[in-house]
Short mmCIF file of C-alpha atoms in Angstrom, two decimals:
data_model
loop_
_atom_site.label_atom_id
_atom_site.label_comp_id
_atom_site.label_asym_id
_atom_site.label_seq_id
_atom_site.Cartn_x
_atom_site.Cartn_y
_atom_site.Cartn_z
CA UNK A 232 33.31 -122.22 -141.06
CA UNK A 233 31.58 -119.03 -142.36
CA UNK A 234 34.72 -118.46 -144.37
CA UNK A 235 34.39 -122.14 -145.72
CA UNK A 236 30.61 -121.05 -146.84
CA UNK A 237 31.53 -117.85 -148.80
CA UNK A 238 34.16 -119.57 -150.32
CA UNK A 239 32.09 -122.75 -151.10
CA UNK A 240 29.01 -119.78 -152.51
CA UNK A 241 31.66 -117.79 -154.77
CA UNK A 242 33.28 -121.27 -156.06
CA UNK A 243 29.78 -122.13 -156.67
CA UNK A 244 28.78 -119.44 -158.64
CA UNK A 245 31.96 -119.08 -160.93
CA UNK A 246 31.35 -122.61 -162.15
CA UNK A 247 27.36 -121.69 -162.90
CA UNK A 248 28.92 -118.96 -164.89
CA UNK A 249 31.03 -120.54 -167.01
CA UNK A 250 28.33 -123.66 -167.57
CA UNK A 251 25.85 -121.08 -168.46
CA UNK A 252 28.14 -119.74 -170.79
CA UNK A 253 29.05 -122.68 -172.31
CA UNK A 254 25.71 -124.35 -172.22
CA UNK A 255 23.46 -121.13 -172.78
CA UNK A 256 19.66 -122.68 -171.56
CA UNK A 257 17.30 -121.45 -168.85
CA UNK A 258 18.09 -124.19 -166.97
CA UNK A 259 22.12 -123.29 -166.76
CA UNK A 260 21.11 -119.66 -165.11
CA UNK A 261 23.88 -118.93 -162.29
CA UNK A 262 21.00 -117.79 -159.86
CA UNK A 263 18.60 -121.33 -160.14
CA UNK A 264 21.96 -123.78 -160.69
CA UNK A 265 24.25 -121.88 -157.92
CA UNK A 266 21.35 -121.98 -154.83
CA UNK A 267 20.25 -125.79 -155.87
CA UNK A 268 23.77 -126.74 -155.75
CA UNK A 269 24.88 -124.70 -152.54
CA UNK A 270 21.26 -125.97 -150.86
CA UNK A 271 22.55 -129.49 -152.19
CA UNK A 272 26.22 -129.65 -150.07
CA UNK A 273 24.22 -127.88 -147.14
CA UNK A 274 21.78 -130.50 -146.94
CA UNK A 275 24.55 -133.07 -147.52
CA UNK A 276 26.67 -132.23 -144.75
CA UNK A 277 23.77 -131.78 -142.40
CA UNK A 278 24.04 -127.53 -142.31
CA UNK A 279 21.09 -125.30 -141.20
CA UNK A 280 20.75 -122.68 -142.32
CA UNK A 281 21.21 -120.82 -139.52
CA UNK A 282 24.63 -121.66 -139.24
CA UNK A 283 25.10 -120.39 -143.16
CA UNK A 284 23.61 -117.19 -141.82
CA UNK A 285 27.10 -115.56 -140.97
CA UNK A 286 27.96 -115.78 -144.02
CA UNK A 287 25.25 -114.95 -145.93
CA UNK A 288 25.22 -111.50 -144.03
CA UNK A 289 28.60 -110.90 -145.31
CA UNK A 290 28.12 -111.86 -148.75
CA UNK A 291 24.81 -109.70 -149.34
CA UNK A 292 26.71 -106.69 -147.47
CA UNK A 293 27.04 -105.40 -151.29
CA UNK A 294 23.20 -106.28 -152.67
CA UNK A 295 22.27 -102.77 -151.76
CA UNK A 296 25.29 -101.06 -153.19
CA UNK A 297 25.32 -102.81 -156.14
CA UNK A 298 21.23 -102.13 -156.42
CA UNK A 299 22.19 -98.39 -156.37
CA UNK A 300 24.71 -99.05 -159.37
CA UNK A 301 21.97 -99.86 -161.45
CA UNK A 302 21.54 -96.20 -161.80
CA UNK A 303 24.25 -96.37 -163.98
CA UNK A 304 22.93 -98.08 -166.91
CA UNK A 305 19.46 -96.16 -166.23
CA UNK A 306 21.32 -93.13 -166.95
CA UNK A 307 22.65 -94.26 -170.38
CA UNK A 308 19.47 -95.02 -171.47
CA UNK A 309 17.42 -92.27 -170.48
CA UNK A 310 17.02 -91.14 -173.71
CA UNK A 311 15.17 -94.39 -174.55
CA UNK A 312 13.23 -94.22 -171.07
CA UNK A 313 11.99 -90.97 -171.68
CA UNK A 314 10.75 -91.53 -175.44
CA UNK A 315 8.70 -94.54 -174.41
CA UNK A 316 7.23 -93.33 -171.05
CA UNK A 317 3.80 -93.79 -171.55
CA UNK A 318 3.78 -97.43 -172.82
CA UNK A 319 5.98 -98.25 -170.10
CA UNK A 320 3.60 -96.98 -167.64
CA UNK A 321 0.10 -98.34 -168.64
CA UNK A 322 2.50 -101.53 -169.27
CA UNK A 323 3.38 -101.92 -165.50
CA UNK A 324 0.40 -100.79 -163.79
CA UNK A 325 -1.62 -102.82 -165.99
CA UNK A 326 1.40 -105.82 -165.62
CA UNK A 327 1.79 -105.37 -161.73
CA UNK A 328 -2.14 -105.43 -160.94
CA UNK A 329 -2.50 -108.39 -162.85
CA UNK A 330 -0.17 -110.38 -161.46
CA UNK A 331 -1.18 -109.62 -158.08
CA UNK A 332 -4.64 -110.67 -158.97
CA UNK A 333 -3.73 -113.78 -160.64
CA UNK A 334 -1.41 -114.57 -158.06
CA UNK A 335 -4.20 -114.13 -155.29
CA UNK A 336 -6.51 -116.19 -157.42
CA UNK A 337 -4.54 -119.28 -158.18
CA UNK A 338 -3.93 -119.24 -154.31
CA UNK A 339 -7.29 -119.73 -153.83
CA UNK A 340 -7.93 -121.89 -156.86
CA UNK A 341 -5.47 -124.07 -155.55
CA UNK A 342 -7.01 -124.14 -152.14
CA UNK A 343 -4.32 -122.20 -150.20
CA UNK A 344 -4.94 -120.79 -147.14
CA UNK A 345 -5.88 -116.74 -146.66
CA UNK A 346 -2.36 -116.34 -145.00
CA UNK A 347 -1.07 -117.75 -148.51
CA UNK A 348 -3.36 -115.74 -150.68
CA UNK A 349 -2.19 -112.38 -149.08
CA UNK A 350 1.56 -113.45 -149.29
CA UNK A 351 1.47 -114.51 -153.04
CA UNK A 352 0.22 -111.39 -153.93
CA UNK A 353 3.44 -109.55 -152.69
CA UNK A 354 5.80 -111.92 -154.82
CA UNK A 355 6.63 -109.94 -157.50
CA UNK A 356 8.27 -107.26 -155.59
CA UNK A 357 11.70 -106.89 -153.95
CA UNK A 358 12.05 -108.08 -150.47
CA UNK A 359 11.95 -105.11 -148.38
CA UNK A 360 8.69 -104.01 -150.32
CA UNK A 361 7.28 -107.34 -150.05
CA UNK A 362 7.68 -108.17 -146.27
CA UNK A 363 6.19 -104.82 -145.33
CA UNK A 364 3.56 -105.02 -148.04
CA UNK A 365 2.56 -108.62 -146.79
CA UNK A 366 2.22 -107.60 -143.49
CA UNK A 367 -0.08 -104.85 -143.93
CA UNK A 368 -2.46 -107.00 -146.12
CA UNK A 369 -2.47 -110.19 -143.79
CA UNK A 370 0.27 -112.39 -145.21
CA UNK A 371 3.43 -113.90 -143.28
CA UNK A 372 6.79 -111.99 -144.14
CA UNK A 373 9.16 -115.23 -144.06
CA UNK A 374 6.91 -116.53 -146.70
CA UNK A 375 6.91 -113.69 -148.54
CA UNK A 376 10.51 -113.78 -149.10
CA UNK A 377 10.30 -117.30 -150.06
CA UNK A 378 7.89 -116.37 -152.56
CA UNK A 379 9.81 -113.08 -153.86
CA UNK A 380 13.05 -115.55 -154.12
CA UNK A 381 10.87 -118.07 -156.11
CA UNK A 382 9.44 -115.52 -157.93
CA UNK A 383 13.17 -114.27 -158.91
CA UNK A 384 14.55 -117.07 -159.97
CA UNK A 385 11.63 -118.45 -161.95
CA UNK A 386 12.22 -115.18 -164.11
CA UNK A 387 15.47 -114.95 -164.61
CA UNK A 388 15.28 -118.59 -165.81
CA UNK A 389 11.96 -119.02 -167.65
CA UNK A 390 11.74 -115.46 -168.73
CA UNK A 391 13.70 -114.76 -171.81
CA UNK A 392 12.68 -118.18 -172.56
CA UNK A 393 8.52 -117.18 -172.55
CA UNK A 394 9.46 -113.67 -173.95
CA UNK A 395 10.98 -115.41 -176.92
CA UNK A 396 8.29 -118.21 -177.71
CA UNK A 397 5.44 -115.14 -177.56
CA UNK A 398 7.76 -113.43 -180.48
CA UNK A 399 8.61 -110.42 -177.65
CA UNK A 400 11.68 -109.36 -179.38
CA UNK A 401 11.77 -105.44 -178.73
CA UNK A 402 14.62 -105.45 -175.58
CA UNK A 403 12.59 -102.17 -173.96
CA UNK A 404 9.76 -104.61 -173.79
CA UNK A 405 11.75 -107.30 -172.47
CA UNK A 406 13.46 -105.39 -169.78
CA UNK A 407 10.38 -103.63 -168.56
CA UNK A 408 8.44 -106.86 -167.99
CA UNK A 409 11.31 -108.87 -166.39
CA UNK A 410 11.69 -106.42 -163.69
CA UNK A 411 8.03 -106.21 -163.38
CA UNK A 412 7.59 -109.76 -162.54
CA UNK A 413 10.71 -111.00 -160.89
CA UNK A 414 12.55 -107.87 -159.40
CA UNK A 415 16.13 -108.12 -158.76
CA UNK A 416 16.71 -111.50 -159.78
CA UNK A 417 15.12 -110.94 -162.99
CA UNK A 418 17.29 -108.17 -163.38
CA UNK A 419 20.08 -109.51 -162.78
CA UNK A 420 19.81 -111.30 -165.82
CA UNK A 421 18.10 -108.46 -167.78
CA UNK A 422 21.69 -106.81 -167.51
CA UNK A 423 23.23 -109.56 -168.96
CA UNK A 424 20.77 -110.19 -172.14
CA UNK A 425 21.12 -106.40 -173.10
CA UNK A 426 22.11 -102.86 -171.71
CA UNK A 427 18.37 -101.35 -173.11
CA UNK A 428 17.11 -104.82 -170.96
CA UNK A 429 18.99 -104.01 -167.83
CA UNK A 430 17.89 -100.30 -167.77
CA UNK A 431 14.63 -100.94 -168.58
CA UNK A 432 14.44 -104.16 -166.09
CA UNK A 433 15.85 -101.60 -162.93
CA UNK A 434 13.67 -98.72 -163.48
CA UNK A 435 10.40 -101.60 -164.51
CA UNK A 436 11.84 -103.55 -160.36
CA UNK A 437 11.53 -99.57 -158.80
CA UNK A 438 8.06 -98.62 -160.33
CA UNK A 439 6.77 -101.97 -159.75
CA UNK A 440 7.43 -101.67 -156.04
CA UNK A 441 5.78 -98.64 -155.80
CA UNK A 442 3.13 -99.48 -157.49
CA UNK A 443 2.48 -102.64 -155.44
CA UNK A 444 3.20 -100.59 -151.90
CA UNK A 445 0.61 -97.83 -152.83
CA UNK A 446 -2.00 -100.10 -154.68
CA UNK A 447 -2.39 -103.42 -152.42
CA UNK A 448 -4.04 -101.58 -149.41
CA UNK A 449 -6.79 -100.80 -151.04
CA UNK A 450 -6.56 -103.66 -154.40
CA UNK A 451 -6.17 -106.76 -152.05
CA UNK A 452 -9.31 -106.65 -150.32
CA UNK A 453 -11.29 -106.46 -154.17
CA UNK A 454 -10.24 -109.88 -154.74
CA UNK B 7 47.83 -100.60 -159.57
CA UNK B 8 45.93 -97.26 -160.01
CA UNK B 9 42.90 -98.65 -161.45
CA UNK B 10 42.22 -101.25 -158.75
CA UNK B 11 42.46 -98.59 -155.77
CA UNK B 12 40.17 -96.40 -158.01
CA UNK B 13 38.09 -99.48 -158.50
CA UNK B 14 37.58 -100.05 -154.65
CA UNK B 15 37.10 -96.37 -153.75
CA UNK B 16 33.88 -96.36 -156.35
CA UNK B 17 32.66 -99.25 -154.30
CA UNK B 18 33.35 -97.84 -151.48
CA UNK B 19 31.35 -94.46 -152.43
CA UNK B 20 28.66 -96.73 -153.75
CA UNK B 21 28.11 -98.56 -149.87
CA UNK B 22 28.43 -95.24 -148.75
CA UNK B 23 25.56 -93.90 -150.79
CA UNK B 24 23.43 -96.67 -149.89
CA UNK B 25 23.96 -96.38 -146.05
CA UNK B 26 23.03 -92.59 -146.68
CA UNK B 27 19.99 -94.06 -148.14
CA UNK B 28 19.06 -96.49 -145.86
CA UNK B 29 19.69 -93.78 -143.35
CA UNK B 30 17.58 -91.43 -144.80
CA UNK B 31 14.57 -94.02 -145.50
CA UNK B 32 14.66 -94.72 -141.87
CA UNK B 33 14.54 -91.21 -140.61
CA UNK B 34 11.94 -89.20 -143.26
CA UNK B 35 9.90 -92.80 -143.40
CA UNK B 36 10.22 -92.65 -146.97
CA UNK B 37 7.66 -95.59 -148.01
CA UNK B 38 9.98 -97.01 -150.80
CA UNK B 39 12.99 -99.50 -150.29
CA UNK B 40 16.78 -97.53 -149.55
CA UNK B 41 18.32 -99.44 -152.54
CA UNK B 42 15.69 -97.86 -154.39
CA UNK B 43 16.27 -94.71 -153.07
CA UNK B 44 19.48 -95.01 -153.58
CA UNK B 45 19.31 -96.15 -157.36
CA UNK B 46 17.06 -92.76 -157.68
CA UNK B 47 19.61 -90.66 -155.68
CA UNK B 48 22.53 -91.77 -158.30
CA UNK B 49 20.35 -91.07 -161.20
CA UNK B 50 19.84 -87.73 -159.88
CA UNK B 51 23.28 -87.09 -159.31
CA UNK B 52 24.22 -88.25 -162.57
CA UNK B 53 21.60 -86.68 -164.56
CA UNK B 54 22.97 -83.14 -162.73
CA UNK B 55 26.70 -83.09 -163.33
CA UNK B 56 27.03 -83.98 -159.77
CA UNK B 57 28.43 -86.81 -160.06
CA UNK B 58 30.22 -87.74 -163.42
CA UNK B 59 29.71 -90.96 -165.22
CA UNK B 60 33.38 -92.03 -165.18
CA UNK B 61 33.93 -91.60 -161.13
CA UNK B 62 31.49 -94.53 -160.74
CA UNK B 63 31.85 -96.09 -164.42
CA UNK B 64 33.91 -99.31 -163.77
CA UNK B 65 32.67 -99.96 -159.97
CA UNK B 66 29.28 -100.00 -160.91
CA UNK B 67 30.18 -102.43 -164.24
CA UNK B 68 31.19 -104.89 -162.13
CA UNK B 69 28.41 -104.72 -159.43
CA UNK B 70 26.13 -105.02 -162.38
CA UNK B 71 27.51 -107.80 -164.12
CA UNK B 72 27.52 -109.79 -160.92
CA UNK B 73 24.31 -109.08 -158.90
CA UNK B 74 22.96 -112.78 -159.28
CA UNK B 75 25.42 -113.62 -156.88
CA UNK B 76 24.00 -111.18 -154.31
CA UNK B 77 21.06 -113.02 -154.45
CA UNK B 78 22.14 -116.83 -154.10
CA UNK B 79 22.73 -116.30 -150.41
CA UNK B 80 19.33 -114.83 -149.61
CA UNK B 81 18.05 -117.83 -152.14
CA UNK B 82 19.59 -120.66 -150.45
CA UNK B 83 16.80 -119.18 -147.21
CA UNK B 84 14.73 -121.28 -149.61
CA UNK B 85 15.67 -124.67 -147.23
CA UNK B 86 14.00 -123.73 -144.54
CA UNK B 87 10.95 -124.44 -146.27
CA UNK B 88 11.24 -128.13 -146.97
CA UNK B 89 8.21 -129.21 -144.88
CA UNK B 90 6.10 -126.45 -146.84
CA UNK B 91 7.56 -127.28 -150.35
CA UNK B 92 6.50 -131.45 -149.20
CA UNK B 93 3.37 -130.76 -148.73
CA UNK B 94 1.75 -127.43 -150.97
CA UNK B 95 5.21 -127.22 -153.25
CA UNK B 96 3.64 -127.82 -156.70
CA UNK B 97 0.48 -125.53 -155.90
CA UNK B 98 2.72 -122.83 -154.83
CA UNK B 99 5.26 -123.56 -157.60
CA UNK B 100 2.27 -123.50 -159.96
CA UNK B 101 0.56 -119.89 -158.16
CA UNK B 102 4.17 -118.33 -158.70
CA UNK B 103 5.07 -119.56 -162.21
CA UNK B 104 1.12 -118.89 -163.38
CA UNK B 105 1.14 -115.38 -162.36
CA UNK B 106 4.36 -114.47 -162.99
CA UNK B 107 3.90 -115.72 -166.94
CA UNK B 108 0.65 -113.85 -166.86
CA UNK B 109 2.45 -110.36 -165.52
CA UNK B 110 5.33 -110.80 -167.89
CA UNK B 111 3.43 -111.25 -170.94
CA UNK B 112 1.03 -108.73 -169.91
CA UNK B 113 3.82 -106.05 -169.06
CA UNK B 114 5.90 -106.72 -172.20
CA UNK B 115 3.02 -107.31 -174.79
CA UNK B 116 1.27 -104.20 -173.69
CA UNK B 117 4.22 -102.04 -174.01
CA UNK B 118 5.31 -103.59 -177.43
CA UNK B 119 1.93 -103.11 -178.92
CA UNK B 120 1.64 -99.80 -177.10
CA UNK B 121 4.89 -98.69 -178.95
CA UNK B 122 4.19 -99.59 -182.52
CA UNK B 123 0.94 -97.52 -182.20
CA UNK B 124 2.75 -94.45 -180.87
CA UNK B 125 5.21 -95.26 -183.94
CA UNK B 126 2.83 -95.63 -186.67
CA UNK B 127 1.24 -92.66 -185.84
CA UNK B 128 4.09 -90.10 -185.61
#
C-alpha cells in the first residue's frame, strides 16, 4: 500500500504542476491543490493517516537535504544579501515580533484557549523550531505543526497575491517577507517566482527561526 | 548516462551533509534546526572554495525547484484535525491568515521603504 500512496502523492503533485502552470492563480498552488486532493482520496477510501505514515516518512526522507540546497541560490545572491543587510534585519525582527503578537492576540480575540494562544504564536516558523518553541512557552507541539503547515500553505498561496495588491514589487522585499511568515512552504514558492525571491525567502525562513527561538521565552509572557 | 550518476551522487552528498548536520545539532545542542545548519554549513563551504558551485549545481536545481512536494506529505497530517477544524476552524483559519498578512506586509514594506532611504541617500 505505502507504495500505492507515494505513487498516488507524486501523481498528485505533477498534475498540480502543470494546472498551476496552465492556470497561474493562488488558488492552483501545487502545495494547497496537491494536500486537498491527496486528503480528498484518503478520506474517500476510508485511510488514516496513520496508515499514510509509511509513506510519508519515505517521501520527506529528502525535505532536509533539499533544505540544505537552498544554500545554493543564497550563495548566488550574496552580493545582493550583503548590500541590503540592514533593511533586511530591522525588516524581520520587526516582521517576526509582530506576527507573533498578532497571532497571540487574535487567539485571544477570538476566544481561544491559552494552550491555543501559545501555539499560534510559533506558526510562522519551521517545524522543528516550532514544536520545541511551543513547548517551552506552553503550547501543544501536534498543533503547532498544524498551525506551521497552515501557516505554509496560506503563504505560498495568498502571498504573492497580498504582496502584489500592496504594490510590493521589489523581489528582495518579496522574498524576505515570504520566508518570514510562512517558512518552507512559502519558500518553496519564493524559488519559483524569482531566484533574488528564493534567496532572500531561505535566508528571511533561517533568521526568522532564530529570531523566534531566542525571542519567545522572554516576548510571550508580555502579551 | 554521465550526468544522471553525477546527478545522484550530488544528492547523495547533499543527505549526507544533512545527516552530518543533524548529527552535529544533536551532539553540540546547537539551538537552531539541522536543515538550517546545514543550509549555513553549504554556504560556508561554498563561500570558501571548499566546495565548488558546479559539484552541487544541478542536484541542488532540482531539489529547489521541487521542495513543495516535500511538504504535501507532512501537509496531508492536516486530517487528523477534522474535529478541531469543525468546531474552532474559521477562528483559527482567521488567527493564521490575520497574522500572517500582518507579518508579511510588515516584513516586506519595512524593508522596501527601508531600501529606498538607504538609496536616496547614497
Amino acid at each position: 500500500m505505502t507504495i500505492l500512496y507515494i505513487a498516488l502523492t507524486v501523481a498528485v503533485y505533477l498534475g498540480a504542476r502543470v494546472i498551476s502552470m496552465r492556470f497561474p492563480s493562488p488558488f492552483t498552488t501545487p502545495v494547497f491543490t496537491s494536500t486537498a486532493v491527496v486528503i480528498a482520496i484518503l478520506l474517500a477510501f476510508n485511510v488514516s493517516y496513520e496508515a499514510y505514515t509509511p509513506a510519508k516518512d519515505m517521501m520527506t526522507f529528502l525535505l532536509g537535504p533539499a533544505t540544505v540546497a537552498l544554500a545554493v541560490p543564497l550563495y548566488h545572491n550574496r552580493e545582493v544579501l550583503l548590500e541590503r543587510l540592514v533593511p533586511a534585519v530591522v525588516g524581520l525582527v520587526v516582521g517576526t515580533m509582530s506576527t507573533i503578537a498578532s497571532a497571540v492576540g487574535l487567539s485571544a480575540a477570538f476566544g481561544l484557549s491559552e494552550t491555543i494562544q501559545a501555539t499560534a504564536a510559533v506558526k510562522a516558523v519551521t517545524t522543528p523550531v516550532a514544536i520545541e518553541a511551543a513547548l517551552i512557552i506552553g503550547g501543544d507541539p501536534s498543533l503547532a505543526a498544524a498551525f506551521v503547515m497552515t501557516a505554509g500553505i496560506f503563504g505560498a498561496v495568498f502571498g504573492p497575491f497580498l504582496l502584489n495588491v500592496f504594490h510590493i514589487k521589489d523581489p528582495f522585499s518579496r522574498g524576505l517577507g515570504i520566508g518570514t511568515v510562512s517558512h518552507g512552504i512559502g519558500t518553496s514558492q519564493a524559488v519559483l517566482e524569482g531566484p533574488v525571491q528564493g534567496a532572500v525567502s531561505s535566508a528571511a525562513m533561517g533568521v526568522a527561526s532564530i529570531i523566534t527561538s531566542l525571542v519567545l521565552p522572554w516576548f510571550f509572557p508580555l502579551l | 548516462m554521465k550526468k544522471l550518476i553525477l546527478f545522484f551522487i550530488q544528492i547523495a552528498c547533499l543527505t549526507a551533509l544533512y545527516q552530518l548536520s543533524v548529527w552535529t545539532v544533536s551532539v553540540l545542542h546547537i539551538p537552531i534546526p539541522a536543515s538550517v545548519f546545514g543550509m549555513l554549513t553549504l554556504l560556508l563551504l561554498l563561500l570558501t572554495g571548499v566546495v565548488p558551485d558546479r559539484f552541487i549545481g544541478s542536484g541542488a536545481a532540482f531539489l529547489n525547484k521541487h521542495l513543495a512536494f516535500f511538504f504535501i506529505p507532512i501537509a496531508v497530517g492536516l486530517m487528523a484535525y477534522g474535529d478541531l477544524i469543525r468546531s474552532d476552524g474559521l477562528a483559527l483559519f482567521l488567527m493564521i491568515a490575520g497574522s500572517s498578512i500582518i507579518g508579511l506586509l510588515i516584513t516586506a514594506g519595512l524593508s522596501m521603504i527601508l531600501s529606498a532611504k538607504r538609496r536616496s541617500k547614497q
